[in-house]
Amino acid sequence: MKTKIALFLISILFVGLAEAQNKQIPLIGSKAPSFTAQSTVGEFTFPDDFGASWKILFSHPKDFTPVCSSELLELAYLYEELAKMNVKFAVISTDEVNQHRMWKAHLEDLDYKNRGKQQILFPLIEDPNMQSSIKYGMLHSPASTSRDIRGVYILDPNNIVRSINFYPIEVGRNMLEIERTIAALQTADATKMLTPANWELGDDMLVPYYPYTSKDLAENPSLQNDYYNVGDRMWFKKSTASLTSR
């Protein structure tokens, strides 16, 4: 009888996880779901506790694993740089907070890439019941029903999802690319323009409209020096660096 009950409960768990996987994850342009859980900085509500900042939610498979450890050390190294960009971030996994604390203490005692010891100042959030991970689609059942894949959600100050990326368990994330993505989003928002492929901060921007009319040019002939065209609908606005190098 006990065996039958246990099998029944396990079947319910797997059905629940399967149904969760069929639910739509938060999509770009949608309001990010909120959740409250224990973390290495105490009870934490994401994204609300980060206020009017840009926010990143990282998920990782398991504490103490080598790829995850390298990622957290890279994030610790970039912490101040991201803070200057008004970016705050949190890390979540299905491990419990006590294990997070032990892992944090271990990482803070390492000298990774000869950079010196780094403090883990961002929250490591527990999710042993997997509910928060399910909300964000971090559990991909073909890979694992209990361990998150490497997910990255970037939210703007209004808690709108602006970027989503998922990486396999075996592959570490490029934190500099994530930083570049935020810089691109912030620049696009500020200029109302677009970033071309492989754009880096300070590069020329794509203009999503014809940049000037004949009347504009007649009134301000130097206007044409601020823009250039490389093909149909591919108008660029020169960056400040490009303009000053003329």
Short mmCIF file of N, CA, C and O in Angstrom, two decimals, residues 20 39 59 171 194 226:
data_model
loop_
_atom_site.label_atom_id
_atom_site.label_comp_id
_atom_site.label_asym_id
_atom_site.label_seq_id
_atom_site.Cartn_x
_atom_site.Cartn_y
_atom_site.Cartn_z
N ALA A 20 3.92 22.24 -16.09
CA ALA A 20 4.62 23.51 -15.92
C ALA A 20 5.46 23.84 -17.13
O ALA A 20 5.58 24.99 -17.55
N SER A 39 17.30 33.85 0.78
CA SER A 39 18.55 34.00 0.03
C SER A 39 19.69 34.25 1.00
O SER A 39 19.50 34.36 2.21
N SER A 59 19.89 31.71 -13.49
CA SER A 59 19.67 30.41 -12.85
C SER A 59 20.88 29.54 -13.12
O SER A 59 21.56 29.70 -14.14
N VAL A 171 27.66 24.40 -20.68
CA VAL A 171 28.32 25.57 -21.26
C VAL A 171 28.19 26.79 -20.35
O VAL A 171 27.07 27.22 -20.03
N LEU A 194 18.80 51.71 -33.18
CA LEU A 194 19.03 50.27 -33.13
C LEU A 194 20.53 49.99 -33.10
O LEU A 194 21.32 50.77 -33.61
N ASP A 226 26.39 63.78 -40.30
CA ASP A 226 26.14 62.98 -39.10
C ASP A 226 25.66 61.57 -39.43
O ASP A 226 25.61 60.72 -38.54
#
